[in-house]
Amino acid sequence: MVIVVVAIYIVRLFSLQVLSDKYKSSADNNAFLNKTIYPSRGVIYDRNSNLLVYNQPSYDITVVMSEVSNLDTLDFCESLGISKEYFDKRMAYVKNQRYNPGYSRYTKQIFLSQLTIEEFALFQEKMYRYRGFSAQRKTFRLYEYPVAAHLLGDLGEVSRNEINSDPYYSQGDYIGKQGVEKQYEVYLRGEKGNEIFLKDAHGRIQEKYLDGAKDINAISGKDLTLGIDINLQMLGERLLSNKIGAIVAIEPSTGEVLCMVSSPSYNPLELVGRHRGEHHDSLSKKWSKPLFNRAIMGIYPPGSTFKTTQALIFLQENIVTTKTVFPCTGGFVVGRLKVGCHEHSSPVDLISSIATSCNSYFCWGYYRMIGAEKYKSPQEALTIWKDYMVDMGFGYTLGIDLPGEKRGMIPNADYYDKIYSGRWNGLTTISNAIGQGEVTLTPLQMANLVATIANRGYFITPHVVKSIQDYNIDTLYAYNRRVDIDSINYEYVVEGMRLSVVNGTCRAANTSDYEVCGKTGTAQNRGKDHSAFIGFAPKDNPKIAIAVYVENGGFGATFGVPIGALMMEQYINGFLSDASILKANDIQNRIIHYDEEER
């Protein structure tokens, strides 16, 4: 028995002294003070090297509860500019393990975060009076322009789940919560450093351990350059003032996003500092949903902009040729089914049907495809149709470098089989032909569609970040995704879009400075129709492809076309003419009133 007891003691002592570092850590904590050095977060520029996001020093006030004694609470509150009630509330929060699971009265806890230099200055003079309280230097983000909030994103304090999932973070750290700040967090955050100080028996700091030989320097985060043109972004947000909608512009040759506007929006400075939570809560309660990024999350019927995709499929599948004509005497009529159309010449060929946005032509083409004898059944025909849609980038997320992208909806044969018990045909699903019914896209997908047309059949995954400091981003995005449709068929669609600008529904976008190609969309809605436009310019060697979507904006020519035209002019010329400035002012001042049903 003695031998057994001795053996147990030996095993336990070995475990405590050799295998476990619990007591060693405790001893180290008594002898050493480890001070985290926070790195400077990477700054963000636009494509023209304009500074968008930068850092400013801030300070977190921390507290070790076991060390607090003889605190003059009123003087403490006055130094920080807070009330006694707020002090009591914060202290209760810090001690509450339900809200602060990592609480220990012997370790540092965040009492107040993100004080500015000015706020901290008064407190620093008196800090020696407040035993148990200290300051930790950090930084917070500042924004040079009051725009692009959805795209840039913001920082917030890490949650318990984020701490558990990444050992880099500890309580009180900040992390990207939305937009670029979240998507590129690992590049922007840098690497923390560490300083080690010796403490005496009373816990007072004496000197650096080994004269700093064991210290680790912080490494700054990587700077980002975005594809965004900040002047284009500001114009887009101005044009969507008092409206709900989105604008997305892409450089076709690179896939770089030139602007991404979601309206309504907010000033990114609203979500900076210790009042971030209050402002976020206030924004989240607004009926217009200013926190919602409609550019990548909004799911809309594309309306007549979708006819470009139908033309490509019909040509590729030999359902029509450029010489095929269909009648349009007020619309598409088969039996008791009628899809109306506006007044224009009849019959109409493919290129003219794009220019005039003829509903009848595309309904006839779709009806002919789903019922074509070359396919075994409507299910097979629709599956082929759907596969082309997916190939073009619809029905699934494109993979843009932003969190929260939605996929939209492209219905398949199984979907209709479930609804109609297998008894359906081209007439049953005819709304697909004109971008209505079950078909929905995001504004990003619409912009990518027109970029693909501008490139005559391929696209590069749209991306916001143009370059990362000391990193080759080409490995992420520099590859073409070619659509399985002949380039010549894209040329025919381009010709139709050019004719639409010269003598069709997009005439308001025509200019003598460069050749614009465009397509309007008027998407039906329970309330007033949505106004849409896709276009690119110049026709050859295009520099910009754009999609505009204005909820309840009426005809595509009402808001979509003029907004798209101004945006292209700004980007290609670098400025707006005097006449265009007047047009921009007019659009900015035109308010769309949304009734309760539309809300």
Coordinates of C-alpha atoms in Angstrom, one line a residue:
M1 CA 0.0 0.0 0.0
V2 CA 2.9 2.4 0.8
I3 CA 4.4 1.7 -2.6
V4 CA 1.1 2.3 -4.3
V5 CA 0.6 5.6 -2.5
V6 CA 4.1 6.8 -3.2
A7 CA 3.7 5.8 -6.9
I8 CA 0.4 7.9 -7.1
Y9 CA 2.2 10.9 -5.6
I10 CA 5.1 10.6 -8.1
V11 CA 2.7 10.3 -11.1
R12 CA 0.7 13.3 -9.9
L13 CA 3.8 15.5 -9.2
F14 CA 5.2 14.5 -12.6
S15 CA 1.9 15.5 -14.2
L16 CA 1.7 18.8 -12.4
Q17 CA 5.3 19.9 -12.9
V18 CA 6.1 18.4 -16.3
L19 CA 3.0 17.7 -18.3
S20 CA 0.8 20.6 -17.2
D21 CA 1.7 24.3 -17.6
K22 CA -1.2 25.5 -15.4
Y23 CA 0.9 26.4 -12.4
K24 CA 3.7 27.6 -14.5
S25 CA 1.3 30.0 -16.2
S26 CA 0.0 31.2 -12.8
A27 CA 3.6 31.7 -11.5
D28 CA 4.4 33.6 -14.7
N29 CA 1.3 35.8 -14.3
N30 CA 2.6 36.7 -10.9
A31 CA 6.1 37.6 -12.1
F32 CA 5.4 38.9 -15.6
L33 CA 3.0 41.3 -17.3
N34 CA 2.4 40.5 -21.0
K35 CA 1.2 43.5 -22.8
T36 CA -0.3 43.0 -26.3
I37 CA 0.8 45.4 -29.0
Y38 CA -2.0 45.9 -31.5
P39 CA -0.9 46.2 -35.2
S40 CA -2.0 49.0 -37.4
R41 CA -4.8 47.8 -39.6
G42 CA -4.3 48.0 -43.4
V43 CA -5.7 51.1 -45.1
I44 CA -7.9 51.0 -48.1
Y45 CA -7.6 53.0 -51.4
D46 CA -9.7 53.3 -54.5
R47 CA -8.5 52.5 -58.0
N48 CA -7.0 56.0 -58.4
S49 CA -5.1 55.8 -55.1
N50 CA -7.6 58.0 -53.2
L51 CA -7.5 57.1 -49.5
L52 CA -10.9 55.7 -48.4
V53 CA -10.4 54.1 -45.0
Y54 CA -7.6 54.8 -42.5
N55 CA -6.8 54.5 -38.8
Q56 CA -6.8 56.9 -35.9
P57 CA -5.5 56.1 -32.4
S58 CA -8.1 55.1 -29.8
Y59 CA -8.0 53.8 -26.3
D60 CA -9.8 51.1 -24.4
I61 CA -10.2 51.6 -20.6
T62 CA -9.7 48.2 -18.9
V63 CA -10.3 47.2 -15.3
V64 CA -9.1 44.4 -13.0
M65 CA -11.8 44.1 -10.4
S66 CA -9.7 42.6 -7.7
E67 CA -7.4 45.7 -7.8
V68 CA -10.1 48.3 -7.6
S69 CA -10.1 50.1 -4.3
N70 CA -11.0 53.6 -2.8
L71 CA -12.5 54.6 -6.2
D72 CA -14.0 58.1 -6.3
T73 CA -16.8 57.2 -8.7
L74 CA -18.0 60.7 -9.4
D75 CA -14.6 62.0 -10.2
F76 CA -14.0 58.9 -12.4
C77 CA -17.2 59.4 -14.3
E78 CA -16.4 63.1 -14.8
S79 CA -13.0 62.2 -16.2
L80 CA -14.6 59.9 -18.8
G81 CA -17.7 62.1 -19.5
I82 CA -20.1 59.4 -18.4
S83 CA -23.0 59.3 -15.9
K84 CA -23.0 57.4 -12.6
E85 CA -25.9 55.3 -14.0
Y86 CA -23.8 54.4 -17.0
F87 CA -20.9 53.5 -14.8
D88 CA -23.1 51.1 -12.7
K89 CA -24.6 49.6 -15.8
R90 CA -21.1 48.9 -17.3
M91 CA -19.7 47.4 -14.1
A92 CA -22.7 45.1 -13.8
Y93 CA -22.3 44.1 -17.5
V94 CA -18.6 43.3 -17.0
K95 CA -19.3 41.1 -13.9
N96 CA -22.2 39.3 -15.6
Q97 CA -20.9 36.0 -16.9
R98 CA -24.0 35.5 -19.1
Y99 CA -23.0 38.5 -21.2
N100 CA -19.3 38.4 -20.5
P101 CA -18.4 34.7 -20.3
G102 CA -14.7 35.3 -20.0
Y103 CA -15.1 37.3 -16.8
S104 CA -12.5 36.9 -14.0
R105 CA -12.0 39.4 -11.3
Y106 CA -8.2 38.8 -11.6
T107 CA -7.9 39.6 -15.3
K108 CA -8.3 42.7 -17.4
Q109 CA -11.9 43.4 -18.6
I110 CA -13.0 46.0 -21.1
F111 CA -14.8 48.8 -19.3
L112 CA -15.1 51.4 -22.0
S113 CA -13.9 51.1 -25.6
Q114 CA -12.7 53.3 -28.4
L115 CA -12.1 56.6 -26.7
T116 CA -10.7 59.2 -29.0
I117 CA -7.4 61.0 -28.2
E118 CA -9.4 64.0 -26.9
E119 CA -11.6 61.9 -24.7
F120 CA -8.6 60.0 -23.3
A121 CA -6.5 63.1 -22.6
L122 CA -8.4 64.2 -19.5
F123 CA -8.7 60.7 -18.1
Q124 CA -4.9 60.1 -18.6
E125 CA -4.1 63.0 -16.3
K126 CA -6.0 61.4 -13.4
M127 CA -5.5 57.7 -14.2
Y128 CA -3.1 57.3 -11.3
R129 CA -6.0 58.0 -8.9
Y130 CA -8.1 55.0 -10.2
R131 CA -6.4 51.9 -8.9
G132 CA -7.3 48.8 -11.0
F133 CA -8.0 50.8 -14.2
S134 CA -5.6 51.2 -17.1
A135 CA -5.6 52.0 -20.8
Q136 CA -4.9 49.9 -23.9
R137 CA -3.9 51.8 -27.1
K138 CA -5.7 50.6 -30.2
T139 CA -7.0 52.2 -33.4
F140 CA -10.4 52.8 -34.9
R141 CA -11.4 53.3 -38.5
L142 CA -12.2 56.6 -40.1
Y143 CA -13.7 57.2 -43.6
E144 CA -12.6 59.9 -46.0
Y145 CA -15.9 59.9 -47.8
P146 CA -19.5 59.5 -46.5
V147 CA -20.3 56.8 -49.1
A148 CA -19.8 53.1 -49.9
A149 CA -20.8 51.9 -46.5
H150 CA -22.2 48.6 -47.7
L151 CA -19.1 47.9 -49.7
L152 CA -16.5 48.9 -47.2
G153 CA -18.2 47.4 -44.2
D154 CA -17.3 48.2 -40.6
L155 CA -15.6 46.9 -37.4
G156 CA -17.2 45.6 -34.2
E157 CA -16.1 43.9 -31.0
V158 CA -15.5 40.1 -31.4
S159 CA -18.2 37.8 -30.2
R160 CA -17.6 34.7 -28.0
N161 CA -18.1 32.5 -31.1
E162 CA -15.5 34.4 -33.1
I163 CA -13.0 34.1 -30.2
N164 CA -13.6 30.4 -29.9
S165 CA -13.2 29.9 -33.7
D166 CA -9.9 31.8 -34.1
P167 CA -7.2 31.9 -31.4
Y168 CA -5.9 35.2 -32.8
Y169 CA -8.7 37.1 -31.0
S170 CA -9.3 37.8 -27.4
Q171 CA -11.9 39.7 -25.5
G172 CA -12.2 43.3 -26.5
D173 CA -10.6 42.9 -30.0
Y174 CA -12.2 44.2 -33.1
I175 CA -13.1 42.3 -36.2
G176 CA -14.6 43.1 -39.6
K177 CA -18.3 42.6 -39.5
Q178 CA -19.4 43.5 -43.0
G179 CA -18.2 44.2 -46.5
V180 CA -14.5 44.4 -47.4
E181 CA -13.6 44.7 -43.7
K182 CA -15.0 41.2 -43.1
Q183 CA -14.1 39.5 -46.3
Y184 CA -10.4 40.5 -46.1
E185 CA -10.1 40.5 -42.3
V186 CA -7.0 38.1 -42.3
Y187 CA -5.1 40.5 -44.6
L188 CA -6.2 43.8 -43.0
R189 CA -5.7 42.8 -39.3
G190 CA -1.9 42.2 -39.3
E191 CA -0.2 40.3 -36.5
K192 CA -0.1 41.2 -32.8
G193 CA 3.1 41.9 -31.0
N194 CA 3.9 41.4 -27.3
E195 CA 5.9 43.2 -24.6
I196 CA 6.9 41.4 -21.4
F197 CA 7.5 43.4 -18.1
L198 CA 8.7 42.2 -14.7
K199 CA 6.5 42.7 -11.7
D200 CA 7.5 42.8 -8.0
A201 CA 5.7 41.0 -5.2
H202 CA 3.1 43.8 -5.0
G203 CA 2.3 43.5 -8.7
R204 CA 4.0 46.8 -9.6
I205 CA 5.7 47.0 -13.0
Q206 CA 9.5 47.2 -12.6
E207 CA 11.2 46.9 -16.0
K208 CA 11.2 45.0 -19.3
Y209 CA 12.0 41.4 -19.1
L210 CA 15.6 40.7 -20.4
D211 CA 15.7 44.3 -21.8
G212 CA 13.0 43.4 -24.3
A213 CA 14.9 40.4 -25.8
K214 CA 11.7 38.3 -25.8
D215 CA 9.4 41.0 -27.1
I216 CA 7.6 40.5 -30.4
N217 CA 7.0 43.4 -32.7
A218 CA 3.5 43.9 -34.2
I219 CA 3.2 43.5 -38.0
S220 CA 0.9 46.0 -39.7
G221 CA -2.0 44.7 -41.8
K222 CA -1.9 44.7 -45.6
D223 CA -3.2 47.7 -47.5
L224 CA -5.9 47.1 -50.1
T225 CA -6.6 48.9 -53.4
L226 CA -10.2 48.5 -54.6
G227 CA -11.4 48.6 -58.1
I228 CA -13.9 51.3 -57.0
D229 CA -13.8 54.7 -58.6
I230 CA -14.9 56.9 -55.6
N231 CA -16.1 59.7 -57.8
L232 CA -18.3 57.3 -59.7
Q233 CA -19.6 55.8 -56.4
M234 CA -20.5 59.3 -55.1
L235 CA -22.4 60.1 -58.2
G236 CA -24.3 56.9 -58.1
E237 CA -25.3 57.4 -54.5
R238 CA -26.4 61.0 -55.3
L239 CA -28.5 59.8 -58.3
L240 CA -30.3 57.2 -56.1
S241 CA -31.1 59.8 -53.4
N242 CA -34.8 59.5 -52.2
K243 CA -35.0 56.2 -54.1
I244 CA -34.7 52.5 -53.3
G245 CA -32.5 50.5 -55.7
A246 CA -29.0 49.6 -56.7
I247 CA -26.3 50.3 -59.3
V248 CA -23.4 48.0 -60.1
A249 CA -20.7 48.9 -62.6
I250 CA -18.0 46.5 -63.8
E251 CA -14.9 46.8 -65.9
P252 CA -15.5 44.0 -68.4
S253 CA -11.9 43.3 -69.2
T254 CA -10.9 42.6 -65.6
G255 CA -14.1 41.9 -63.6
E256 CA -13.3 44.8 -61.2
V257 CA -16.3 46.4 -59.7
L258 CA -16.2 50.1 -60.5
C259 CA -19.0 51.1 -58.2
M260 CA -21.6 49.3 -56.1
V261 CA -24.5 51.5 -54.9
S262 CA -27.3 50.3 -52.6
S263 CA -30.0 52.9 -51.7
P264 CA -30.9 53.9 -49.1
S265 CA -27.5 53.9 -47.5
Y266 CA -25.8 55.5 -44.5
N267 CA -22.6 57.3 -43.6
P268 CA -20.0 54.7 -42.6
L269 CA -18.9 56.9 -39.7
E270 CA -22.3 56.1 -38.0
L271 CA -20.9 52.7 -37.2
V272 CA -17.6 53.8 -35.7
G273 CA -16.9 54.2 -32.0
R274 CA -18.5 53.0 -28.8
H275 CA -22.0 54.2 -30.0
R276 CA -21.9 51.7 -32.9
G277 CA -24.4 49.4 -31.3
E278 CA -27.0 52.2 -30.8
H279 CA -26.6 53.4 -34.3
H280 CA -26.8 49.9 -35.8
D281 CA -30.0 49.2 -33.9
S282 CA -31.5 52.5 -35.1
L283 CA -30.7 51.7 -38.7
S284 CA -32.0 48.2 -38.5
K285 CA -35.4 49.4 -37.4
K286 CA -36.0 51.7 -40.4
W287 CA -38.6 50.4 -42.9
S288 CA -36.3 51.2 -45.9
K289 CA -33.6 48.8 -44.6
P290 CA -30.5 51.0 -45.1
L291 CA -28.3 48.1 -43.8
F292 CA -29.5 45.8 -46.6
N293 CA -27.0 45.7 -49.5
R294 CA -29.5 45.5 -52.4
A295 CA -26.6 45.3 -55.0
I296 CA -25.8 41.7 -54.0
M297 CA -28.7 40.7 -51.8
G298 CA -31.7 42.3 -53.6
I299 CA -33.6 39.7 -55.6
Y300 CA -35.6 41.2 -58.5
P301 CA -37.4 40.2 -61.7
P302 CA -35.0 41.4 -64.4
G303 CA -37.8 42.3 -66.8
S304 CA -36.9 43.0 -70.4
T305 CA -33.2 43.2 -69.7
F306 CA -33.5 39.4 -69.6
K307 CA -34.5 39.3 -73.3
T308 CA -30.8 39.5 -74.2
T309 CA -30.3 36.0 -72.6
Q310 CA -33.2 34.6 -74.5
A311 CA -31.9 35.9 -77.8
L312 CA -28.6 34.2 -77.2
I313 CA -30.2 30.8 -76.3
F314 CA -32.7 30.9 -79.3
L315 CA -29.8 31.6 -81.7
Q316 CA -27.5 29.0 -80.2
E317 CA -30.2 26.3 -80.2
N318 CA -31.3 27.3 -83.8
I319 CA -34.8 28.1 -82.6
V320 CA -34.5 31.4 -84.6
T321 CA -32.0 33.1 -86.9
T322 CA -31.4 36.8 -87.3
K323 CA -33.9 36.7 -90.2
T324 CA -36.7 35.0 -88.3
V325 CA -39.7 37.3 -87.8
F326 CA -42.7 37.1 -85.5
P327 CA -45.9 39.2 -85.6
C328 CA -46.7 41.6 -82.8
T329 CA -50.2 43.2 -83.0
G330 CA -50.5 44.3 -79.5
G331 CA -48.7 41.3 -78.0
F332 CA -48.4 37.5 -77.9
V333 CA -51.7 35.8 -78.2
V334 CA -52.3 32.0 -78.2
G335 CA -55.8 30.9 -77.4
R336 CA -57.0 32.7 -74.3
L337 CA -53.5 33.6 -73.2
K338 CA -52.2 37.1 -74.1
V339 CA -49.0 38.8 -73.1
G340 CA -49.3 42.5 -74.0
C341 CA -46.7 44.7 -75.8
H342 CA -46.3 48.3 -76.5
E343 CA -46.9 49.8 -80.0
H344 CA -44.2 49.3 -82.6
S345 CA -43.8 48.0 -86.2
S346 CA -44.8 44.4 -87.0
P347 CA -43.6 41.9 -87.9
V348 CA -40.2 42.2 -86.2
D349 CA -36.9 40.4 -86.5
L350 CA -34.4 39.5 -83.7
I351 CA -32.3 42.6 -83.7
S352 CA -35.2 44.9 -84.0
S353 CA -37.0 43.0 -81.2
I354 CA -34.1 43.8 -78.9
A355 CA -34.1 47.5 -79.9
T356 CA -37.9 47.8 -79.5
S357 CA -38.1 45.4 -76.5
C358 CA -40.8 43.4 -78.1
N359 CA -42.5 41.0 -75.7
S360 CA -44.2 39.1 -78.5
Y361 CA -41.0 38.1 -80.2
F362 CA -39.4 36.5 -77.2
C363 CA -42.6 34.8 -76.1
W364 CA -42.9 33.2 -79.5
G365 CA -39.2 32.1 -79.4
Y366 CA -39.7 30.6 -75.9
Y367 CA -42.9 28.9 -76.8
R368 CA -41.3 27.5 -79.9
M369 CA -38.3 26.2 -77.9
I370 CA -40.2 24.5 -75.1
G371 CA -42.4 22.8 -77.7
A372 CA -39.7 22.1 -80.3
E373 CA -39.7 18.6 -81.8
K374 CA -35.9 18.4 -81.4
Y375 CA -36.4 17.8 -77.7
K376 CA -38.2 14.8 -76.2
S377 CA -40.3 16.8 -73.8
P378 CA -40.9 20.3 -72.3
Q379 CA -38.9 19.0 -69.3
E380 CA -35.8 18.3 -71.5
A381 CA -36.2 21.6 -73.3
L382 CA -36.4 23.6 -70.1
T383 CA -33.5 21.7 -68.6
I384 CA -31.4 22.8 -71.6
W385 CA -32.7 26.4 -71.2
K386 CA -31.9 26.3 -67.5
D387 CA -28.3 25.0 -68.1
Y388 CA -27.6 28.0 -70.4
M389 CA -28.9 30.3 -67.6
V390 CA -26.6 28.7 -65.1
D391 CA -23.7 28.9 -67.6
M392 CA -24.3 32.6 -67.9
G393 CA -24.0 33.1 -64.1
F394 CA -27.6 32.9 -62.9
G395 CA -29.3 30.7 -60.3
Y396 CA -26.2 30.5 -58.2
T397 CA -23.9 33.1 -56.5
L398 CA -21.1 34.5 -58.7
G399 CA -18.6 34.4 -55.9
I400 CA -17.9 38.1 -55.5
D401 CA -15.5 38.9 -52.7
L402 CA -18.2 40.3 -50.3
P403 CA -20.2 38.4 -47.7
G404 CA -23.9 37.9 -48.1
E405 CA -24.3 37.5 -51.9
K406 CA -27.7 35.9 -52.9
R407 CA -28.3 33.5 -55.7
G408 CA -31.5 34.6 -57.3
M409 CA -33.9 32.1 -58.9
I410 CA -33.8 30.2 -62.2
P411 CA -36.7 27.6 -62.2
N412 CA -36.0 24.1 -63.5
A413 CA -38.3 21.3 -64.7
D414 CA -38.6 19.7 -61.3
Y415 CA -39.9 22.9 -59.9
Y416 CA -42.7 23.1 -62.4
D417 CA -43.4 19.3 -62.2
K418 CA -44.1 19.8 -58.5
I419 CA -46.4 22.8 -59.1
Y420 CA -48.3 21.4 -62.1
S421 CA -48.0 17.7 -61.5
G422 CA -46.0 17.3 -64.6
R423 CA -48.6 18.9 -66.9
W424 CA -47.1 22.1 -68.2
N425 CA -45.7 23.5 -71.4
G426 CA -44.3 26.7 -72.9
L427 CA -47.5 28.6 -72.4
T428 CA -47.6 27.7 -68.7
T429 CA -44.1 29.2 -68.1
I430 CA -44.2 31.9 -70.8
S431 CA -43.3 34.6 -68.3
N432 CA -39.7 33.3 -68.2
A433 CA -39.3 34.7 -71.7
I434 CA -39.5 38.3 -70.6
G435 CA -37.8 38.1 -67.2
Q436 CA -41.0 37.8 -65.1
G437 CA -42.7 35.0 -63.2
E438 CA -40.3 32.9 -61.2
V439 CA -37.1 34.3 -62.7
T440 CA -35.2 36.6 -60.3
L441 CA -31.7 38.0 -60.4
T442 CA -29.5 40.3 -58.3
P443 CA -28.3 43.7 -59.7
L444 CA -24.8 42.2 -59.6
Q445 CA -25.9 39.3 -61.8
M446 CA -27.4 41.8 -64.2
A447 CA -24.2 43.8 -64.4
N448 CA -22.3 40.6 -64.9
L449 CA -24.6 39.7 -67.8
V450 CA -23.9 42.9 -69.6
A451 CA -20.2 42.6 -68.9
T452 CA -20.4 39.1 -70.6
I453 CA -22.2 40.6 -73.6
A454 CA -19.6 43.4 -73.8
N455 CA -16.8 40.7 -73.8
R456 CA -18.7 38.8 -76.5
G457 CA -19.2 35.6 -74.4
Y458 CA -17.0 35.5 -71.3
F459 CA -16.7 37.1 -67.9
I460 CA -14.2 37.3 -65.0
T461 CA -15.7 36.7 -61.6
P462 CA -16.7 40.2 -60.3
H463 CA -14.5 41.4 -57.5
V464 CA -14.2 44.5 -55.4
V465 CA -10.5 44.3 -54.4
K466 CA -8.0 45.2 -57.2
S467 CA -4.8 44.4 -55.3
I468 CA -3.5 43.4 -51.9
Q469 CA -0.1 44.7 -50.7
D470 CA 2.6 42.1 -51.3
Y471 CA 0.1 39.6 -52.6
N472 CA -0.7 38.3 -56.0
I473 CA -4.4 38.6 -56.3
D474 CA -4.4 37.3 -59.9
T475 CA -4.6 33.7 -58.5
L476 CA -8.0 34.5 -57.1
Y477 CA -9.8 36.2 -60.0
A478 CA -7.8 36.5 -63.2
Y479 CA -9.4 33.8 -65.3
N480 CA -12.2 33.8 -67.9
R481 CA -15.4 31.9 -67.6
R482 CA -16.6 31.4 -71.1
V483 CA -20.3 30.8 -71.8
D484 CA -21.1 27.9 -74.1
I485 CA -22.6 30.2 -76.8
D486 CA -20.9 31.2 -80.0
S487 CA -19.3 34.7 -80.1
I488 CA -21.2 35.6 -83.3
N489 CA -24.5 35.3 -81.4
Y490 CA -23.2 37.9 -78.9
E491 CA -22.4 40.2 -81.8
Y492 CA -26.0 40.0 -82.9
V493 CA -27.2 40.9 -79.4
V494 CA -24.7 43.8 -79.3
E495 CA -26.1 45.0 -82.6
G496 CA -29.6 45.0 -81.1
M497 CA -28.5 46.8 -78.0
R498 CA -26.7 49.4 -80.1
L499 CA -29.9 49.9 -82.2
S500 CA -31.9 50.3 -79.0
V501 CA -29.7 53.3 -78.1
V502 CA -29.7 54.8 -81.6
N503 CA -33.4 54.4 -82.3
G504 CA -35.1 52.3 -79.6
T505 CA -36.1 52.4 -75.9
C506 CA -32.6 53.6 -74.8
R507 CA -32.4 56.7 -76.9
A508 CA -31.8 58.9 -73.8
A509 CA -28.4 57.2 -73.5
N510 CA -27.2 58.1 -77.0
T511 CA -24.1 60.4 -77.3
S512 CA -21.7 61.4 -80.0
D513 CA -18.7 61.0 -77.8
Y514 CA -18.7 57.2 -77.8
E515 CA -21.0 54.3 -78.9
V516 CA -23.3 53.1 -76.1
C517 CA -25.2 49.8 -76.2
G518 CA -28.1 49.3 -73.8
K519 CA -31.3 47.5 -73.0
T520 CA -34.2 48.7 -70.9
G521 CA -36.3 46.7 -68.4
T522 CA -39.7 47.4 -66.9
A523 CA -40.4 44.7 -64.3
Q524 CA -43.9 44.2 -63.3
N525 CA -44.7 44.5 -59.6
R526 CA -47.7 44.5 -57.2
G527 CA -47.3 48.3 -57.0
K528 CA -45.6 50.5 -59.5
D529 CA -43.3 48.8 -61.9
H530 CA -39.5 48.6 -61.3
S531 CA -37.2 50.6 -63.7
A532 CA -34.1 48.8 -65.0
F533 CA -31.3 49.3 -67.5
I534 CA -28.2 47.4 -68.5
G535 CA -25.6 48.9 -70.8
F536 CA -22.0 49.2 -71.8
A537 CA -19.7 51.6 -73.5
P538 CA -17.9 52.0 -75.8
K539 CA -19.3 49.3 -78.1
D540 CA -15.8 48.2 -79.0
N541 CA -13.1 47.8 -76.3
P542 CA -15.7 48.5 -73.6
K543 CA -14.5 50.2 -70.4
I544 CA -17.7 50.0 -68.3
A545 CA -20.7 47.7 -68.1
I546 CA -23.5 48.8 -65.8
A547 CA -26.8 47.7 -64.3
V548 CA -29.3 50.1 -62.8
Y549 CA -32.4 49.0 -60.8
V550 CA -34.8 51.5 -59.2
E551 CA -37.7 50.0 -57.3
N552 CA -41.1 51.3 -58.3
G553 CA -39.4 53.7 -60.7
G554 CA -41.8 52.9 -63.6
F555 CA -40.5 52.4 -67.2
G556 CA -36.9 51.6 -67.7
A557 CA -36.5 54.8 -69.6
T558 CA -37.7 56.9 -66.7
F559 CA -34.9 56.3 -64.3
G560 CA -32.7 53.4 -65.4
V561 CA -31.6 54.8 -68.8
P562 CA -30.7 58.4 -67.7
I563 CA -28.9 57.2 -64.5
G564 CA -26.9 54.6 -66.5
A565 CA -26.0 57.2 -69.2
L566 CA -24.7 59.7 -66.6
M567 CA -22.7 57.0 -64.8
M568 CA -21.0 55.9 -68.1
E569 CA -20.3 59.5 -69.0
Q570 CA -18.7 60.2 -65.6
Y571 CA -16.4 57.2 -65.8
I572 CA -15.4 57.4 -69.5
N573 CA -14.9 61.2 -69.6
G574 CA -13.9 61.7 -66.0
F575 CA -16.5 64.4 -65.5
L576 CA -20.1 65.4 -66.5
S577 CA -20.9 68.1 -69.0
D578 CA -22.9 71.2 -67.8
A579 CA -26.0 69.7 -69.4
S580 CA -25.5 66.4 -67.7
I581 CA -25.0 68.1 -64.3
L582 CA -28.4 69.6 -64.8
K583 CA -29.9 66.2 -65.6
A584 CA -28.1 64.7 -62.5
N585 CA -29.6 67.5 -60.3
D586 CA -33.1 66.8 -61.7
I587 CA -32.8 63.0 -61.1
Q588 CA -31.4 63.6 -57.6
N589 CA -34.3 65.8 -56.7
R590 CA -37.0 63.5 -58.0
I591 CA -38.5 61.6 -55.1
I592 CA -40.3 58.3 -55.3
H593 CA -43.0 58.0 -52.7
Y594 CA -43.5 54.5 -51.4
D595 CA -46.9 53.6 -50.1
E596 CA -47.6 51.1 -47.3
E597 CA -48.1 48.2 -49.7
E598 CA -44.8 48.8 -51.4
R599 CA -43.0 49.1 -48.1

